[in-house]
CSV table of C-alpha atoms in Angstrom, one decimal:
chain,number,residue,atom,x,y,z
Q,61,MET,CA,-0.4,0.0,0.1
Q,62,ASP,CA,1.3,3.5,-0.9
Q,63,LEU,CA,1.0,5.2,2.4
Q,64,THR,CA,2.8,8.3,1.4
Q,65,GLY,CA,0.3,8.6,-1.7
Q,66,LEU,CA,-2.4,8.3,0.7
Q,67,THR,CA,-1.5,10.9,3.0
Q,68,LEU,CA,-1.1,13.1,0.3
Q,69,ARG,CA,-4.2,12.8,-1.3
Q,70,VAL,CA,-6.1,13.1,2.2
Q,71,ALA,CA,-4.3,16.2,3.1
Q,72,ALA,CA,-4.9,17.7,-0.5
Q,73,ALA,CA,-8.5,17.0,-1.0
Q,74,ARG,CA,-9.6,18.7,2.5
Q,75,PRO,CA,-6.4,20.3,4.0
Q,76,HIS,CA,-6.5,21.3,7.9
Q,77,VAL,CA,-5.4,25.4,7.3
Q,78,LEU,CA,-3.6,27.4,10.1
Q,79,LEU,CA,-4.3,30.9,9.0
Q,80,ALA,CA,-1.6,33.4,10.3
Q,81,ALA,CA,-3.0,36.6,10.0
Q,82,VAL,CA,-0.5,39.9,10.2
Q,83,PRO,CA,-1.4,43.7,10.9
Q,84,GLY,CA,-2.9,45.3,7.9
Q,85,GLY,CA,-4.5,42.1,6.9
Q,86,THR,CA,-7.8,42.1,8.2
Q,87,ALA,CA,-9.5,41.7,4.7
Q,88,VAL,CA,-7.2,38.7,3.7
Q,89,ARG,CA,-8.3,37.2,6.7
Q,90,LEU,CA,-12.1,37.5,6.2
Q,91,ALA,CA,-11.8,36.4,2.6
Q,92,ALA,CA,-10.0,33.3,3.6
Q,93,GLU,CA,-12.3,32.4,6.2
Q,94,ARG,CA,-15.3,33.2,3.8
Q,95,LEU,CA,-13.7,30.6,1.4
Q,96,LEU,CA,-12.8,27.9,4.0
Q,97,ARG,CA,-16.3,27.3,4.9
Q,98,ALA,CA,-17.7,27.6,1.6
Q,99,ARG,CA,-15.3,24.5,1.1
Q,100,ASP,CA,-15.6,23.0,4.5
Q,101,TRP,CA,-11.7,22.7,4.5
Q,102,PRO,CA,-11.4,22.4,8.9
Q,103,ARG,CA,-9.2,25.5,10.8
Q,104,ALA,CA,-6.1,24.3,12.4
Q,105,SER,CA,-5.8,26.3,15.9
Q,106,THR,CA,-2.4,24.9,16.3
Q,107,PRO,CA,0.9,24.0,13.8
Q,108,ALA,CA,0.3,20.2,14.9
Q,109,GLN,CA,-3.0,20.4,13.5
Q,110,ALA,CA,-2.0,21.6,10.5
Q,111,ASP,CA,-1.3,20.6,6.7
Q,112,LEU,CA,-1.3,24.2,5.1
Q,113,LEU,CA,0.0,27.4,6.4
Q,114,PHE,CA,-2.3,30.3,5.3
Q,115,VAL,CA,-0.6,34.0,5.7
Q,116,ALA,CA,-2.8,36.9,5.5
Q,117,GLY,CA,-1.5,40.5,4.8
Q,118,PRO,CA,1.3,42.3,4.0
Q,119,ASP,CA,4.8,41.5,4.3
Q,120,LEU,CA,5.8,42.3,7.6
Q,121,PRO,CA,10.0,41.6,8.3
Q,122,GLU,CA,9.4,41.5,12.2
Q,123,LEU,CA,7.0,38.4,12.1
Q,124,ARG,CA,9.5,36.4,9.7
Q,125,THR,CA,10.7,34.7,12.8
Q,126,PRO,CA,7.7,33.6,14.2
Q,127,LEU,CA,6.0,32.7,11.4
Q,128,GLU,CA,9.3,30.2,10.2
Q,129,ARG,CA,8.6,28.8,14.1
Q,130,LEU,CA,4.9,27.9,13.1
Q,131,TRP,CA,6.3,26.5,10.0
Q,132,ARG,CA,8.9,24.7,11.3
Q,133,ASP,CA,6.3,23.0,13.7
Q,134,MET,CA,4.4,21.9,11.3
Q,135,PRO,CA,4.4,18.0,10.5
Q,136,ALA,CA,5.0,16.8,7.3
Q,137,PRO,CA,3.7,16.5,4.5
Q,138,ARG,CA,3.0,20.6,4.7
Q,139,ALA,CA,2.5,23.4,2.6
Q,140,ARG,CA,2.9,27.2,3.0
Q,141,VAL,CA,1.2,30.1,1.1
Q,142,HIS,CA,0.8,33.7,1.3
Q,143,ALA,CA,-2.2,36.2,0.2
Q,144,ARG,CA,-1.1,39.9,0.4
Q,145,THR,CA,-4.6,40.9,-0.8
Q,146,ALA,CA,-7.7,39.5,-0.9
Q,147,ASP,CA,-8.3,39.2,-4.6
Q,148,GLU,CA,-5.4,36.3,-4.2
Q,149,VAL,CA,-6.8,34.2,-1.9
Q,150,GLU,CA,-8.9,31.8,-3.6
Q,151,ASP,CA,-5.7,31.3,-6.0
Q,152,ALA,CA,-3.2,31.1,-2.9
Q,153,LEU,CA,-5.5,28.2,-1.3
Q,154,ASN,CA,-5.8,26.3,-4.9
Q,155,ALA,CA,-1.9,26.7,-4.9
Q,156,GLY,CA,-1.7,25.1,-1.7
Q,157,ARG,CA,-4.0,22.0,-2.3
Q,158,ALA,CA,-2.0,21.6,-5.3
Q,159,LEU,CA,1.4,21.8,-3.3
Q,160,LEU,CA,0.1,19.1,-1.0
Q,161,GLY,CA,-1.4,16.7,-3.5
Q,162,PRO,CA,0.8,13.7,-4.9
Q,163,PRO,CA,3.5,14.7,-7.6
Q,164,ALA,CA,1.3,13.5,-10.4
Q,165,VAL,CA,-1.3,16.1,-9.1
Q,166,ARG,CA,1.3,18.7,-8.7
Q,167,HIS,CA,2.8,18.4,-11.9
Q,168,ALA,CA,-0.7,18.6,-13.8
Q,169,SER,CA,-1.6,21.8,-11.9
Q,170,ALA,CA,-0.5,25.4,-13.3
Q,171,ALA,CA,2.0,27.0,-11.3
Q,172,PRO,CA,0.4,29.4,-8.7
Q,173,PRO,CA,1.1,33.6,-9.4
Q,174,ALA,CA,3.6,35.1,-7.6
Q,175,ASP,CA,1.9,36.9,-5.1
Q,176,ALA,CA,-0.2,33.3,-4.1
Q,177,GLY,CA,3.1,31.2,-4.1
Q,178,GLY,CA,4.3,29.1,-1.6
Q,179,HIS,CA,6.3,25.9,-1.2
Q,180,ARG,CA,5.7,22.5,0.1
Q,181,GLU,CA,7.8,20.2,2.2
Q,182,GLY,CA,7.0,16.1,3.1
Q,183,ASP,CA,7.3,14.6,0.0
Q,184,HIS,CA,9.3,11.3,0.9
Q,185,GLY,CA,7.4,10.5,4.1
Q,186,ALA,CA,3.7,10.2,6.0
Q,187,ARG,CA,3.2,13.0,8.7
Q,188,GLU,CA,6.0,13.0,11.3
Q,189,ARG,CA,5.0,13.9,15.0
Q,190,HIS,CA,7.3,16.5,16.1
Q,191,GLU,CA,8.5,16.9,19.8
Q,192,GLY,CA,6.2,19.1,21.4
Q,193,ASP,CA,3.4,18.1,19.4
Q,194,ASP,CA,1.0,16.9,21.9
Q,195,GLN,CA,-2.3,18.9,22.6
Q,196,THR,CA,-4.4,18.5,25.5
Q,197,PRO,CA,-7.6,19.3,24.1
Q,198,GLY,CA,-10.2,22.0,25.4
Q,199,HIS,CA,-14.2,21.4,25.8
Q,200,ASP,CA,-14.3,22.6,22.0
Q,201,GLY,CA,-11.6,20.2,20.4
Q,202,HIS,CA,-9.3,23.0,20.5
Q,203,GLY,CA,-5.8,22.2,21.6
Q,204,ASP,CA,-3.7,24.2,24.1
Q,205,HIS,CA,0.2,24.5,22.9
Q,206,GLY,CA,2.0,23.9,26.0
Q,207,GLY,CA,-0.9,22.1,28.0
Q,208,HIS,CA,-2.7,25.2,29.8
Q,209,GLY,CA,-5.8,24.3,30.6
Q,210,GLY,CA,-8.7,27.0,30.1
Q,211,HIS,CA,-10.9,29.0,32.2
Q,212,GLY,CA,-13.9,27.1,33.3
Q,213,GLY,CA,-12.5,23.4,31.9
Q,214,HIS,CA,-12.4,25.4,28.7
Q,215,GLY,CA,-9.3,25.1,25.8
Q,216,GLY,CA,-7.9,27.7,23.8
Q,217,HIS,CA,-5.5,29.6,26.3
Q,218,GLY,CA,-2.5,28.5,25.1
Q,219,GLY,CA,-1.1,28.7,20.9
Q,220,HIS,CA,2.0,29.5,18.9
Q,221,SER,CA,4.0,32.2,20.8
Q,222,GLY,CA,7.2,32.9,19.0
Q,223,GLY,CA,10.4,34.7,19.8
Q,224,GLN,CA,11.3,32.9,23.3
Q,225,THR,CA,14.1,30.1,23.9
Q,226,GLU,CA,12.3,26.9,24.7
Q,227,MET,CA,12.8,23.8,26.4
Q,228,PRO,CA,12.2,20.5,24.9
Q,229,GLY,CA,8.1,20.2,24.4
Q,230,GLY,CA,7.8,24.1,23.5
Q,231,LEU,CA,7.5,25.4,27.0
Q,232,PRO,CA,10.2,28.2,28.2
Q,233,MET,CA,12.7,28.2,30.9
Q,234,ALA,CA,11.4,29.1,34.5
Q,235,GLY,CA,13.3,30.8,36.9
Q,236,GLN,CA,12.4,31.5,40.0
Q,237,GLY,CA,11.0,34.4,42.3
Q,238,ALA,CA,8.8,35.0,45.5
Q,239,ASP,CA,5.1,35.1,45.3
Q,240,ARG,CA,2.6,37.0,46.7
Q,241,ASP,CA,2.7,34.4,50.1
Q,242,GLY,CA,6.2,34.9,50.4
Q,243,LEU,CA,7.1,31.5,49.1
Q,244,THR,CA,9.7,31.0,46.4
Q,245,LEU,CA,8.0,29.9,42.9
Q,246,ASP,CA,9.4,29.4,39.6
Q,247,GLN,CA,8.4,32.2,37.2
Q,248,LEU,CA,7.8,31.2,33.9
Q,249,HIS,CA,8.4,33.9,30.9
Q,250,LEU,CA,5.8,33.0,28.5
Q,251,PRO,CA,4.8,35.1,25.2
Q,252,LEU,CA,1.0,35.2,24.1
Q,253,GLY,CA,0.9,35.8,19.8
Q,254,PRO,CA,2.0,37.1,17.9
Q,255,PHE,CA,0.2,34.2,16.0
Q,256,LEU,CA,-2.7,32.4,18.3
Q,257,ALA,CA,-6.2,31.3,17.0
Q,258,ASP,CA,-8.6,33.9,17.8
Q,259,TRP,CA,-6.4,36.5,18.6
Q,260,PRO,CA,-5.5,40.1,17.6
Q,261,ALA,CA,-3.3,39.6,14.1
Q,262,GLY,CA,0.3,40.1,15.3
Q,263,LEU,CA,-0.5,41.2,18.9
Q,264,THR,CA,2.5,39.7,21.2
Q,265,VAL,CA,2.0,40.0,25.2
Q,266,ARG,CA,4.8,38.9,27.1
Q,267,LEU,CA,3.6,37.1,30.6
Q,268,VAL,CA,5.8,36.7,33.8
Q,269,LEU,CA,3.6,33.8,35.4
Q,270,GLN,CA,4.3,32.6,39.2
Q,271,GLY,CA,2.0,29.4,39.2
Q,272,ASP,CA,-1.0,30.1,37.0
Q,273,VAL,CA,-0.7,33.9,38.3
Q,274,VAL,CA,0.0,36.5,35.8
Q,275,GLN,CA,3.1,39.0,37.7
Q,276,ARG,CA,3.9,41.1,35.2
Q,277,VAL,CA,2.7,42.2,31.4
Q,278,ASP,CA,4.7,43.5,28.8
Q,279,VAL,CA,3.2,44.5,25.2
Q,280,ASP,CA,5.2,44.4,22.4
Q,281,GLU,CA,4.8,47.4,19.8
Q,282,PRO,CA,3.1,45.9,16.6
Q,283,ALA,CA,5.4,45.1,13.7
Q,284,ARG,CA,4.8,47.3,10.4
Q,285,PRO,CA,4.8,46.1,6.9
Q,286,ILE,CA,7.5,47.0,4.5
Q,287,ASP,CA,5.1,49.2,2.4
Q,288,ASP,CA,2.6,51.4,4.6
Q,289,ALA,CA,0.2,51.4,1.7
Q,290,ALA,CA,-0.2,47.7,1.5
Q,291,ALA,CA,-1.9,48.2,5.4
Q,292,GLU,CA,-5.2,48.9,5.8
Q,293,ALA,CA,-7.3,49.5,8.6
Q,294,PHE,CA,-10.3,47.5,7.7
Q,295,TRP,CA,-12.5,48.2,10.3
Q,296,VAL,CA,-12.3,52.0,10.3
Q,297,GLN,CA,-12.5,52.5,6.5
Q,298,PRO,CA,-16.0,54.4,6.7
Q,299,TRP,CA,-14.4,56.9,9.4
Q,300,LEU,CA,-10.6,57.1,7.5
Q,301,ARG,CA,-12.9,58.2,4.1
Q,302,ALA,CA,-15.0,60.6,5.8
Q,303,ALA,CA,-12.5,62.2,7.8
Q,304,SER,CA,-10.6,62.8,4.3
Q,305,GLY,CA,-13.7,64.7,3.0
Q,306,GLU,CA,-15.6,61.8,1.1
Q,307,PRO,CA,-19.1,61.6,1.5
Q,308,VAL,CA,-19.8,58.1,3.6
Q,309,PRO,CA,-23.6,57.2,4.4
Q,310,VAL,CA,-24.3,56.2,8.2
Q,311,GLY,CA,-25.8,53.0,7.1
Q,312,GLU,CA,-22.2,51.9,5.5
Q,313,ALA,CA,-20.5,53.3,8.7
Q,314,VAL,CA,-23.0,51.2,11.6
Q,315,ARG,CA,-22.7,48.2,9.3
Q,316,ARG,CA,-19.1,47.8,9.5
Q,317,ARG,CA,-19.3,48.9,12.9
Q,318,ALA,CA,-21.9,46.0,13.6
Q,319,ALA,CA,-19.9,43.2,11.4
Q,320,ALA,CA,-16.7,44.2,13.7
Q,321,HIS,CA,-18.4,43.7,16.9
Q,322,LEU,CA,-20.0,40.2,15.6
Q,323,ASP,CA,-16.0,39.4,14.6
Q,324,SER,CA,-14.8,40.5,18.2
Q,325,LEU,CA,-18.0,38.2,19.9
Q,326,GLY,CA,-16.7,35.3,17.5
Q,327,ARG,CA,-13.4,35.6,18.7
Q,328,LEU,CA,-14.5,35.4,22.6
Q,329,LEU,CA,-17.0,32.7,21.9
Q,330,ALA,CA,-14.5,30.7,20.1
Q,331,VAL,CA,-12.1,31.4,23.5
Q,332,ALA,CA,-14.6,30.5,25.9
Q,333,GLY,CA,-15.1,27.0,24.2
Q,334,TRP,CA,-18.5,27.8,22.1
Q,335,PRO,CA,-17.5,26.9,18.9
Q,336,ALA,CA,-20.9,27.0,17.0
Q,337,GLU,CA,-22.1,30.3,18.4
Q,338,ALA,CA,-18.8,31.8,17.4
Q,339,VAL,CA,-19.6,30.4,13.8
Q,340,ARG,CA,-22.9,32.0,13.8
Q,341,ALA,CA,-21.3,35.4,14.8
Q,342,TRP,CA,-19.3,35.2,11.7
Q,343,ARG,CA,-21.5,34.2,9.1
Q,344,LEU,CA,-24.0,37.1,10.5
Q,345,ARG,CA,-20.6,39.3,10.1
Q,346,ASP,CA,-20.1,38.1,6.5
Q,347,ASP,CA,-23.9,38.8,5.7
Q,348,LEU,CA,-23.6,42.2,6.9
Q,349,LEU,CA,-20.0,42.7,5.0
Q,350,SER,CA,-21.7,41.1,1.9
Q,351,GLY,CA,-24.3,43.9,2.0
Q,352,ALA,CA,-27.6,42.0,2.9
Q,353,PRO,CA,-30.8,44.0,3.4
Q,354,ARG,CA,-31.8,44.4,6.7
Q,355,ALA,CA,-34.9,42.4,6.4
Q,356,ALA,CA,-32.8,39.3,5.7
Q,357,VAL,CA,-30.4,39.8,9.0
Q,358,ALA,CA,-32.5,41.1,11.5
Q,359,PRO,CA,-34.3,37.9,12.5
Q,360,ARG,CA,-31.4,35.7,12.7
Q,361,LEU,CA,-29.4,39.1,14.4
Q,362,GLU,CA,-31.8,39.0,16.9
Q,363,ARG,CA,-31.9,35.7,17.9
Q,364,PHE,CA,-28.3,35.4,18.0
Q,365,THR,CA,-28.0,38.6,20.2
Q,366,ARG,CA,-30.9,37.5,22.6
Q,367,ARG,CA,-29.3,33.9,23.1
Q,368,VAL,CA,-25.7,34.6,23.5
Q,369,GLY,CA,-26.8,37.5,25.7
Q,370,ARG,CA,-29.0,35.0,27.9
Q,371,SER,CA,-27.0,32.5,28.5
Q,372,ARG,CA,-26.1,31.9,31.8
Q,373,THR,CA,-23.3,29.6,31.8
Q,374,LEU,CA,-20.9,32.4,29.4
Q,375,ALA,CA,-21.8,34.7,31.9
Q,376,TRP,CA,-20.6,32.4,34.6
Q,377,LEU,CA,-17.4,31.5,32.7
Q,378,THR,CA,-16.8,35.3,32.2
Q,379,ARG,CA,-18.1,37.4,35.4
Q,380,GLY,CA,-15.4,38.6,37.5
Q,381,ILE,CA,-12.8,38.7,35.3
Q,382,GLY,CA,-10.8,41.9,34.0
Q,383,VAL,CA,-12.4,44.2,35.9
Q,384,VAL,CA,-12.5,47.8,35.0
Q,385,THR,CA,-15.0,50.6,35.8
Q,386,ALA,CA,-16.3,53.1,33.2
Q,387,GLN,CA,-14.2,56.0,34.8
Q,388,LYS,CA,-10.8,54.3,35.3
Q,389,ALA,CA,-11.2,53.3,31.3
Q,390,ARG,CA,-11.8,57.1,30.4
Q,391,GLU,CA,-9.0,58.1,32.5
Q,392,ALA,CA,-6.8,55.5,30.6
Q,393,GLY,CA,-7.9,56.6,27.0
Q,394,VAL,CA,-10.5,54.2,26.3
Q,395,GLY,CA,-13.5,55.1,24.6
Q,396,GLY,CA,-16.7,53.2,23.1
Q,397,PRO,CA,-18.1,50.0,23.9
Q,398,ALA,CA,-15.1,48.9,26.6
Q,399,ALA,CA,-15.9,52.4,28.4
Q,400,ARG,CA,-19.6,52.4,28.4
Q,401,ALA,CA,-19.5,48.7,29.6
Q,402,GLY,CA,-17.8,49.5,33.0
Q,403,GLY,CA,-17.2,46.3,34.1
Q,404,ASP,CA,-16.1,42.8,33.4
Q,405,VAL,CA,-15.8,40.6,30.4
Q,406,THR,CA,-19.5,39.8,30.8
Q,407,SER,CA,-20.2,43.3,30.8
Q,408,ARG,CA,-18.3,44.3,27.6
Q,409,TYR,CA,-19.5,41.6,25.6
Q,410,ARG,CA,-23.0,42.2,26.3
Q,411,GLN,CA,-22.2,45.7,25.4
Q,412,TRP,CA,-21.3,44.5,21.9
Q,413,LEU,CA,-24.5,43.0,21.8
Q,414,ALA,CA,-26.4,45.9,22.8
Q,415,ASP,CA,-24.4,47.8,20.3
Q,416,ILE,CA,-25.5,45.5,17.5
Q,417,ARG,CA,-29.2,45.7,18.4
Q,418,HIS,CA,-29.1,49.7,18.3
Q,419,ASP,CA,-27.2,49.7,14.8
Q,420,LEU,CA,-29.9,47.6,13.6
Q,421,PRO,CA,-32.7,49.9,12.5
Q,422,ARG,CA,-29.9,52.0,10.8
Q,423,LEU,CA,-28.0,49.6,8.3
Q,424,GLU,CA,-29.7,51.4,5.4
Q,425,ASP,CA,-29.6,55.2,6.8
Q,426,PRO,CA,-28.4,57.2,3.7
Q,427,ALA,CA,-27.7,60.3,6.0
Q,428,PRO,CA,-23.8,61.5,5.8
Q,429,LEU,CA,-21.4,60.3,8.5
Q,430,ASP,CA,-20.1,62.4,11.0
Q,431,VAL,CA,-17.3,60.8,12.3
Q,432,ALA,CA,-17.7,63.5,15.7
Q,433,VAL,CA,-21.0,61.9,16.3
Q,434,GLU,CA,-20.8,58.2,15.4
Q,435,ASP,CA,-17.8,56.2,17.3
Q,436,SER,CA,-15.8,53.7,15.1
Q,437,PRO,CA,-16.1,49.8,16.2
Q,438,ARG,CA,-13.5,50.4,19.4
Q,439,GLY,CA,-14.4,54.0,20.0
Q,440,PRO,CA,-14.2,57.6,18.7
Q,441,TRP,CA,-12.1,57.5,15.7
Q,442,SER,CA,-8.7,59.8,15.6
Q,443,ALA,CA,-6.2,58.9,13.8
Q,444,GLU,CA,-3.5,60.6,16.2
Q,445,HIS,CA,-5.0,58.6,19.2
Q,446,PRO,CA,-6.7,55.4,17.7
Q,447,PRO,CA,-8.7,53.7,20.1
Q,448,SER,CA,-7.0,50.2,19.9
Q,449,ALA,CA,-3.9,52.0,21.2
Q,450,ALA,CA,-5.8,52.8,24.3
Q,451,LEU,CA,-7.1,49.3,24.7
Q,452,ILE,CA,-3.6,47.9,24.3
Q,453,ALA,CA,-2.2,50.0,26.9
Q,454,LEU,CA,-5.0,49.1,29.2
Q,455,LEU,CA,-3.8,45.0,28.9
Q,456,PRO,CA,-1.0,45.3,31.7
Q,457,ARG,CA,-3.2,46.7,33.9
Q,458,LEU,CA,-6.2,44.1,33.7
Q,459,LEU,CA,-4.0,41.3,33.1
Q,460,GLU,CA,-1.3,41.3,36.1
Q,461,GLY,CA,-3.1,39.5,39.1
Q,462,ALA,CA,-4.9,37.3,36.9
Q,463,GLU,CA,-5.1,33.7,35.9
Q,464,LEU,CA,-3.6,32.6,33.1
Q,465,ALA,CA,-6.5,30.8,32.2
Q,466,ALA,CA,-8.6,34.1,32.1
Q,467,ALA,CA,-5.8,36.2,30.3
Q,468,ARG,CA,-7.2,35.0,26.5
Q,469,LEU,CA,-10.7,36.0,27.8
Q,470,VAL,CA,-9.4,39.3,28.9
Q,471,VAL,CA,-8.1,40.1,25.6
Q,472,ALA,CA,-11.0,38.7,23.6
Q,473,SER,CA,-13.3,41.1,25.3
Q,474,LEU,CA,-11.2,43.9,24.5
Q,475,ASP,CA,-10.4,42.9,21.3
Q,476,PRO,CA,-7.8,45.4,19.8
Q,477,ASP,CA,-7.2,45.9,16.3
Q,478,PRO,CA,-3.5,46.5,15.5
Q,479,ASP,CA,-4.5,47.5,11.9
Q,480,GLU,CA,-5.6,50.7,13.3
Q,481,LEU,CA,-1.7,51.4,14.6
Q,482,VAL,CA,0.2,50.3,11.1
Q,483,SER,CA,-2.6,51.5,8.5
Q,484,ARG,CA,-1.5,53.9,5.8
Q,485,GLY,CA,-3.9,56.8,6.9
Q,486,VAL,CA,-2.8,56.4,10.5
Q,487,VAL,CA,1.3,56.3,9.8
Q,488,GLU,CA,0.6,59.3,7.4
Q,489,VAL,CA,-0.8,61.4,10.4
Q,490,ALA,CA,1.7,60.2,12.6
Q,491,ARG,CA,4.4,61.1,10.4
Q,492,GLY,CA,2.4,64.6,10.2
């Protein structure tokens, strides 16, 4: 029996795709997620589960090392492709499938276009299991790289870190330090990001842990693309265009804002271990972005917001985590839903739901957008002070003293958008 050929045919027919989105690549990520669902290709949450590494967005030299680490941690046979724009996504996925196929299939396939090109390894053997690839599945079936359990028994709080010296098995070296009770415990330096499933694109949060408690937090500056013009802050495009003098309807802006909240809700629900509702959030997001009329999406949106908002289990899992009052949030420069919510993770996701319900009647409002009146998805828009900059700056305050299992829920409930810090409109203002 040709086991190698069988393995290649299975991988090529329905590859497991590890989607690595970089800052400025939101439009590419969204296009890839839509097409993966349409093709019923599974999403991988860790390198050990993946056949195909799909890089979404512009070239960022600072992220090449962690991308190489992801690639190295994937078992053979494996393939890697890169789509820099949404128009390249379909060609890149087709190229990836061809690269994973048996030699006869690859030779019969047309060469991939330059921008969607990739490469492949593992022609001469079945999948190998790398050291450190063992996964501890969470409630939702996603593994935890390094074996960290999830909040309330749910998984998804580990992942692909990048940029740190590691012991065999993927865990960083531990030092020692005194804990709050005066005991000497190992200190573990653990980076979260820049590539994690359901995580802000390219964000790296570096934690110092004692036991399972976060003692110190540092956040890296977002990586910038080689060409600023290649990066786009997708979610705030209506506000950027209106600020430049272009007439933009209110309906377009609130539609984009509601879709952004659904994107954020999908991340949080996936991290909390509710993948079915996460997929519903993302389908609704895509319907809004495709211009579906209000009458077609309103009943489904209302059912979704009611079901998630009334979930006692989700509220129990997230209650009391990452508390920040409305006053403290505003003092930190945070506006928008996070400031209005004034509370914990539960309060913040319920604020997103309330904002979606508020925006529903205005999806087709033709009035001109006033950026001083309508908030962007993460707060009042300012190219000089993007709302996500304040959300990122708030992370250390909310994460220090928290348990590791809660850290990803806190980040997901704020969901800062690194695109806002590296897009061409923002970079041009910063440069003056």
